[in-house]
Amino acid sequence: RAQLAGHELLCMLKERTNVETLQSHQGPLDVVDWAKYLPVQNLSEELGPLKNCAVVSSAGSIQRSSLGKEIDSHDAVLRFNGAPVLRYADDVGKKTTLRLINSQVMASENHKFLDNPLYTSGILVAWDPAPYYANLSEWFKKPDYPIFKRYKEYRQRHPNQPFYILHPQVQWRLWDIIQENTEERIQRNPPSSGFLGTFLMLSLCDLVHVYEYLPSRRQTDLCHYYEKFHDAACTLGAYHPLLFEKNLVKRMNQGSDLDIILHGKVTLHGFRTLNC
Ligand code: NCC
């Protein structure tokens, strides 16, 4: 089967997926007590249309990139999980418009999710590796990590900060597209936060730059820029289909190969601007 070109891949993502977040009036949600904490507006209403956006991966290889100024020049910046900006601004910038967090971060004691001021700037979006196309009621009863309990606790402490929960259908629709466009059979684990976040920004912004998700020549086995932990699987994948999602992003890249090699920088045109 012939490979789809980058533009066609982007169109496939645009046409088959949607940034759906949980909303309180949704089906089985009207019976659970935490649903009243869900935002009334959806994410795109909250943010309005954005022009240029940056997605900042947490890879160790962003160290010594000096990309901070360039990253902060975007209208909106997306970061992941516990990725800090304090002390790292030269390389990663300091603006945080959105933070995409997995449910493990919300649940684990190490992250101090409820108290750490890191999480209080910008809009939060959380996701959980729910079972493949499980219905919402099944997921509410048995999330991978206690995302709903933590969501409620956090919202009670920070009632004014917008905080969304991604509908698990989003990650599985994306997984389907990754599998359909990959020769090998891949494990049925959700895409990484990096891929989910890139998709999120493609649906909100006209132009998206993704930094150090495709490794630059600074590639290293240092897992994160903010901690001393070495594991090459952080970049190439173990649980997440990282290698395969990154291959798709490489194919979709509308910037130059040199931008990837020198800066780890990918350029993608947002869904709104595509002529499919
Ligand atoms: O590591 P993590 O992601 O928080 O990184 C965010 C995103 O940056 C990209 N990345 C990161 C490191 C690296 N060397 N190369 C990269 O390309 C990836 O796209 C990644 O998604 C996650 O996806 O949510 C993940 O979360 C961690 C962990 O849960 C959090 O950091 C909190 O501690 C996962 N690690 C473990 O479960 C041990 C990781 O697999 C994926």
Short mmCIF file of C-alpha atoms and ligand atoms in Angstrom, two decimals:
data_model
loop_
_atom_site.label_atom_id
_atom_site.label_comp_id
_atom_site.label_asym_id
_atom_site.label_seq_id
_atom_site.Cartn_x
_atom_site.Cartn_y
_atom_site.Cartn_z
CA ARG A 1 0.00 0.00 0.00
CA ALA A 2 1.33 3.42 -0.96
CA GLN A 3 2.20 5.75 1.92
CA LEU A 4 0.06 8.83 2.38
CA ALA A 5 1.91 12.09 1.90
CA GLY A 6 2.20 14.55 4.79
CA HIS A 7 -0.64 16.77 3.64
CA GLU A 8 -2.98 13.79 3.30
CA LEU A 9 -2.03 12.57 6.76
CA LEU A 10 -2.83 15.97 8.25
CA CYS A 11 -6.17 15.94 6.42
CA MET A 12 -6.90 12.47 7.77
CA LEU A 13 -6.27 13.71 11.31
CA LYS A 14 -8.43 16.75 10.69
CA GLU A 15 -11.34 14.79 9.27
CA ARG A 16 -11.41 11.78 11.58
CA THR A 17 -10.70 13.34 14.95
CA ASN A 18 -11.90 16.12 17.19
CA VAL A 19 -10.59 17.61 20.41
CA GLU A 20 -13.41 16.33 22.50
CA THR A 21 -13.34 17.08 26.22
CA LEU A 22 -15.79 15.91 28.86
CA GLN A 23 -18.71 18.22 29.44
CA SER A 24 -21.13 18.04 32.35
CA HIS A 25 -24.26 17.61 30.25
CA GLN A 26 -22.82 14.52 28.51
CA GLY A 27 -24.65 11.18 28.83
CA PRO A 28 -23.48 9.17 31.86
CA LEU A 29 -21.81 12.24 33.34
CA ASP A 30 -25.00 13.66 34.77
CA VAL A 31 -24.91 11.01 37.49
CA VAL A 32 -21.35 11.49 38.83
CA ASP A 33 -20.70 14.15 41.44
CA TRP A 34 -17.42 15.49 40.01
CA ALA A 35 -19.04 16.38 36.68
CA LYS A 36 -20.31 19.67 38.11
CA TYR A 37 -16.69 20.84 38.18
CA LEU A 38 -16.22 20.43 34.43
CA PRO A 39 -15.93 23.66 32.45
CA VAL A 40 -18.96 24.92 30.59
CA GLN A 41 -17.04 26.29 27.62
CA ASN A 42 -15.03 24.02 25.39
CA LEU A 43 -11.31 24.47 24.89
CA SER A 44 -11.47 26.39 21.63
CA GLU A 45 -14.07 28.79 23.04
CA GLU A 46 -11.89 29.33 26.08
CA LEU A 47 -8.77 30.11 24.04
CA GLY A 48 -10.21 31.65 20.89
CA PRO A 49 -8.44 31.15 17.55
CA LEU A 50 -4.66 31.17 17.93
CA LYS A 51 -2.09 32.03 15.27
CA ASN A 52 1.33 30.60 16.15
CA CYS A 53 1.77 27.93 18.78
CA ALA A 54 4.67 26.03 20.28
CA VAL A 55 4.71 22.50 21.66
CA VAL A 56 7.68 21.84 23.95
CA SER A 57 8.66 18.22 24.46
CA SER A 58 10.35 17.33 27.73
CA ALA A 59 13.30 15.56 26.11
CA GLY A 60 16.76 15.94 27.65
CA SER A 61 18.09 17.01 24.28
CA ILE A 62 16.43 20.42 24.56
CA GLN A 63 19.18 21.24 27.08
CA ARG A 64 21.56 23.90 25.74
CA SER A 65 19.25 24.61 22.80
CA SER A 66 18.79 28.32 23.67
CA LEU A 67 15.30 28.02 22.18
CA GLY A 68 13.61 29.80 25.07
CA LYS A 69 13.12 33.20 23.39
CA GLU A 70 11.85 31.67 20.19
CA ILE A 71 9.42 29.43 22.10
CA ASP A 72 8.06 32.34 24.12
CA SER A 73 7.44 34.40 20.96
CA HIS A 74 4.47 32.16 20.12
CA ASP A 75 0.91 33.17 20.98
CA ALA A 76 0.48 29.99 22.98
CA VAL A 77 2.87 27.43 24.44
CA LEU A 78 1.98 23.85 25.43
CA ARG A 79 4.04 21.90 27.98
CA PHE A 80 3.75 18.42 29.45
CA ASN A 81 3.29 16.82 32.84
CA GLY A 82 5.74 18.13 35.47
CA ALA A 83 8.03 19.95 33.02
CA PRO A 84 9.31 23.07 34.84
CA VAL A 85 10.27 26.46 33.39
CA LEU A 86 11.96 27.98 36.42
CA ARG A 87 15.75 27.70 36.01
CA TYR A 88 15.35 26.34 32.45
CA ALA A 89 13.92 29.39 30.67
CA ASP A 90 16.94 29.90 28.36
CA ASP A 91 16.26 26.55 26.72
CA VAL A 92 12.52 26.02 27.11
CA GLY A 93 11.06 29.51 27.61
CA LYS A 94 8.74 30.46 30.43
CA LYS A 95 5.32 31.03 28.89
CA THR A 96 2.82 28.26 29.65
CA THR A 97 -0.60 28.61 28.05
CA LEU A 98 -1.58 24.97 28.28
CA ARG A 99 -0.25 22.02 30.22
CA LEU A 100 -1.20 18.50 29.17
CA ILE A 101 -0.90 16.03 32.02
CA ASN A 102 -1.42 12.30 32.22
CA SER A 103 -3.41 10.79 35.06
CA GLN A 104 -0.27 9.23 36.57
CA VAL A 105 1.02 12.73 37.30
CA MET A 106 -2.23 13.65 39.00
CA ALA A 107 -2.19 10.51 41.14
CA SER A 108 1.43 9.96 42.16
CA GLU A 109 2.61 11.43 45.44
CA ASN A 110 5.94 12.56 43.93
CA HIS A 111 4.34 15.20 41.78
CA LYS A 112 2.41 16.90 44.58
CA PHE A 113 -0.17 17.75 41.99
CA LEU A 114 -2.55 19.48 44.39
CA ASP A 115 0.07 21.77 45.93
CA ASN A 116 2.84 22.33 43.38
CA PRO A 117 2.54 25.89 41.99
CA LEU A 118 3.92 24.57 38.68
CA TYR A 119 0.43 23.40 37.80
CA THR A 120 -1.37 26.63 38.55
CA SER A 121 -0.38 28.63 35.47
CA GLY A 122 -2.25 28.24 32.24
CA ILE A 123 -5.03 25.87 31.29
CA LEU A 124 -4.80 22.23 32.35
CA VAL A 125 -5.83 19.33 30.14
CA ALA A 126 -5.70 15.82 31.60
CA TRP A 127 -5.92 12.41 30.00
CA ASP A 128 -5.98 8.81 31.20
CA PRO A 129 -5.03 5.63 29.32
CA ALA A 130 -8.64 4.36 29.32
CA PRO A 131 -9.34 0.93 27.78
CA TYR A 132 -9.65 0.90 24.00
CA TYR A 133 -13.03 2.44 23.11
CA ALA A 134 -14.48 1.65 26.53
CA ASN A 135 -17.72 3.47 27.15
CA LEU A 136 -17.61 6.36 29.58
CA SER A 137 -19.40 4.55 32.42
CA GLU A 138 -16.89 1.70 32.31
CA TRP A 139 -14.04 4.17 32.40
CA PHE A 140 -15.49 6.16 35.32
CA LYS A 141 -15.61 3.00 37.37
CA LYS A 142 -12.09 1.90 36.51
CA PRO A 143 -9.70 4.57 35.26
CA ASP A 144 -6.01 3.64 34.92
CA TYR A 145 -5.21 6.14 37.71
CA PRO A 146 -7.75 7.91 39.97
CA ILE A 147 -8.14 10.86 37.61
CA PHE A 148 -11.70 11.79 38.63
CA LYS A 149 -11.04 11.84 42.35
CA ARG A 150 -7.98 14.04 41.85
CA TYR A 151 -9.80 16.25 39.38
CA LYS A 152 -12.47 16.99 41.94
CA GLU A 153 -9.92 17.72 44.68
CA TYR A 154 -7.93 20.03 42.42
CA ARG A 155 -11.00 21.91 41.23
CA GLN A 156 -12.11 22.50 44.79
CA ARG A 157 -8.75 24.11 45.54
CA HIS A 158 -8.41 25.99 42.26
CA PRO A 159 -11.94 26.74 41.14
CA ASN A 160 -10.93 29.51 38.73
CA GLN A 161 -8.32 27.72 36.67
CA PRO A 162 -9.73 26.16 33.51
CA PHE A 163 -9.19 22.41 33.64
CA TYR A 164 -10.34 19.97 30.97
CA ILE A 165 -10.45 16.19 30.71
CA LEU A 166 -9.81 14.72 27.29
CA HIS A 167 -12.39 12.25 26.04
CA PRO A 168 -10.51 8.91 25.69
CA GLN A 169 -11.97 8.51 22.23
CA VAL A 170 -9.47 11.15 21.11
CA GLN A 171 -6.42 9.04 21.95
CA TRP A 172 -7.92 5.89 20.40
CA ARG A 173 -8.91 7.61 17.16
CA LEU A 174 -5.34 8.87 16.95
CA TRP A 175 -3.98 5.41 17.73
CA ASP A 176 -6.10 3.97 14.89
CA ILE A 177 -4.61 6.49 12.47
CA ILE A 178 -1.06 5.74 13.64
CA GLN A 179 -1.67 2.00 13.15
CA GLU A 180 -3.30 2.42 9.75
CA ASN A 181 -0.29 4.32 8.53
CA THR A 182 2.35 1.99 9.95
CA GLU A 183 3.52 -1.24 8.30
CA GLU A 184 4.19 -3.09 11.55
CA ARG A 185 1.52 -4.07 14.02
CA ILE A 186 1.87 -1.85 17.05
CA GLN A 187 0.86 -2.42 20.64
CA ARG A 188 -2.48 -1.03 21.58
CA ASN A 189 -1.20 1.59 24.01
CA PRO A 190 -2.23 5.22 23.70
CA PRO A 191 0.02 7.73 21.92
CA SER A 192 2.34 9.76 24.13
CA SER A 193 1.35 13.12 25.58
CA GLY A 194 3.65 14.61 22.94
CA PHE A 195 1.52 13.33 20.09
CA LEU A 196 -1.76 14.15 21.85
CA GLY A 197 -0.54 17.67 22.54
CA THR A 198 0.60 18.23 18.98
CA PHE A 199 -2.82 17.16 17.80
CA LEU A 200 -4.47 19.48 20.35
CA MET A 201 -2.51 22.46 19.04
CA LEU A 202 -3.19 21.57 15.39
CA SER A 203 -6.85 21.95 16.11
CA LEU A 204 -6.47 25.25 17.97
CA CYS A 205 -3.73 27.09 16.05
CA ASP A 206 -2.97 28.19 12.48
CA LEU A 207 0.70 27.25 12.70
CA VAL A 208 2.37 24.83 15.12
CA HIS A 209 6.06 24.43 15.92
CA VAL A 210 6.97 21.30 17.85
CA TYR A 211 10.33 21.42 19.64
CA GLU A 212 12.64 18.48 20.35
CA TYR A 213 9.95 15.86 19.83
CA LEU A 214 11.82 14.71 16.75
CA PRO A 215 15.33 14.58 18.16
CA SER A 216 17.89 17.11 16.95
CA ARG A 217 21.62 16.48 16.71
CA ARG A 218 21.65 17.14 20.45
CA GLN A 219 19.92 13.76 20.90
CA THR A 220 20.91 12.13 24.17
CA ASP A 221 19.60 9.35 26.37
CA LEU A 222 18.95 11.87 29.13
CA CYS A 223 15.22 11.33 29.52
CA HIS A 224 14.08 14.81 30.61
CA TYR A 225 15.78 18.21 30.58
CA TYR A 226 14.88 18.66 34.23
CA GLU A 227 16.17 15.50 35.92
CA LYS A 228 19.16 13.18 35.93
CA PHE A 229 17.64 10.02 34.58
CA HIS A 230 18.99 8.23 31.53
CA ASP A 231 16.91 5.92 29.36
CA ALA A 232 16.90 5.85 25.57
CA ALA A 233 13.34 4.47 25.66
CA CYS A 234 12.10 7.94 26.67
CA THR A 235 12.89 9.18 23.16
CA LEU A 236 12.14 6.06 21.14
CA GLY A 237 9.42 4.43 23.16
CA ALA A 238 8.54 1.48 25.31
CA TYR A 239 4.93 1.77 26.42
CA HIS A 240 3.81 4.43 23.96
CA PRO A 241 4.07 3.87 20.19
CA LEU A 242 6.64 6.68 20.19
CA LEU A 243 8.72 5.55 17.25
CA PHE A 244 5.63 5.23 15.06
CA GLU A 245 3.96 8.48 16.09
CA LYS A 246 7.24 10.28 15.51
CA ASN A 247 7.49 8.77 12.05
CA LEU A 248 4.09 10.21 11.20
CA VAL A 249 5.07 13.64 12.48
CA LYS A 250 8.26 13.43 10.44
CA ARG A 251 6.19 12.71 7.34
CA MET A 252 3.82 15.60 8.13
CA ASN A 253 6.61 18.10 8.77
CA GLN A 254 6.35 21.08 6.45
CA GLY A 255 9.59 22.63 7.64
CA SER A 256 13.11 21.67 6.55
CA ASP A 257 15.15 18.66 7.64
CA LEU A 258 17.84 21.11 8.72
CA ASP A 259 15.40 22.66 11.22
CA ILE A 260 15.01 19.22 12.77
CA ILE A 261 18.71 18.46 12.83
CA LEU A 262 19.77 21.82 14.24
CA HIS A 263 16.82 22.77 16.41
CA GLY A 264 14.63 19.69 16.78
CA LYS A 265 11.96 21.89 15.21
CA VAL A 266 8.93 20.65 13.26
CA THR A 267 6.52 22.98 11.43
CA LEU A 268 2.89 21.97 10.87
CA HIS A 269 -0.02 23.94 9.45
CA GLY A 270 -3.09 23.90 11.69
CA PHE A 271 -6.30 22.18 10.62
CA ARG A 272 -8.15 25.48 10.03
CA THR A 273 -5.69 26.50 7.33
CA LEU A 274 -5.71 23.16 5.46
CA ASN A 275 -7.45 22.69 2.14
CA CYS A 276 -8.50 19.08 2.28
O1 NCC B 1 8.13 11.84 29.82
P1 NCC B 1 6.98 12.72 29.57
O2 NCC B 1 5.80 11.81 28.93
O3 NCC B 1 6.44 13.56 30.67
O4 NCC B 1 7.36 13.67 28.34
C1 NCC B 1 6.38 14.48 27.67
C2 NCC B 1 6.44 14.22 26.19
O5 NCC B 1 7.71 14.66 25.66
C3 NCC B 1 8.16 13.77 24.64
N1 NCC B 1 9.49 13.24 25.00
C4 NCC B 1 9.90 13.16 26.29
C5 NCC B 1 11.17 12.68 26.58
C6 NCC B 1 12.02 12.31 25.55
N2 NCC B 1 13.29 11.91 25.79
N3 NCC B 1 11.59 12.39 24.27
C7 NCC B 1 10.36 12.85 23.98
O6 NCC B 1 9.99 12.93 22.80
C8 NCC B 1 7.11 12.66 24.51
O7 NCC B 1 6.25 12.95 23.44
C9 NCC B 1 6.34 12.76 25.83
O8 NCC B 1 5.00 12.37 25.68
C10 NCC B 1 3.66 10.98 28.71
O9 NCC B 1 3.61 10.80 27.49
O10 NCC B 1 2.71 11.42 29.39
C11 NCC B 1 5.02 10.72 29.41
O11 NCC B 1 4.86 10.72 30.85
C12 NCC B 1 5.84 10.07 31.65
C13 NCC B 1 5.48 10.25 33.14
O12 NCC B 1 4.21 9.68 33.42
C14 NCC B 1 5.43 11.76 33.47
O13 NCC B 1 6.62 12.41 33.07
C15 NCC B 1 5.30 11.96 34.95
O14 NCC B 1 6.40 11.48 35.66
C16 NCC B 1 5.99 8.61 31.26
N4 NCC B 1 6.99 7.95 32.09
C17 NCC B 1 6.74 6.93 32.87
O15 NCC B 1 5.63 6.44 33.01
C18 NCC B 1 7.90 6.39 33.67
C19 NCC B 1 6.44 8.56 29.82
O16 NCC B 1 6.50 7.23 29.38
C20 NCC B 1 5.55 9.37 28.90
#
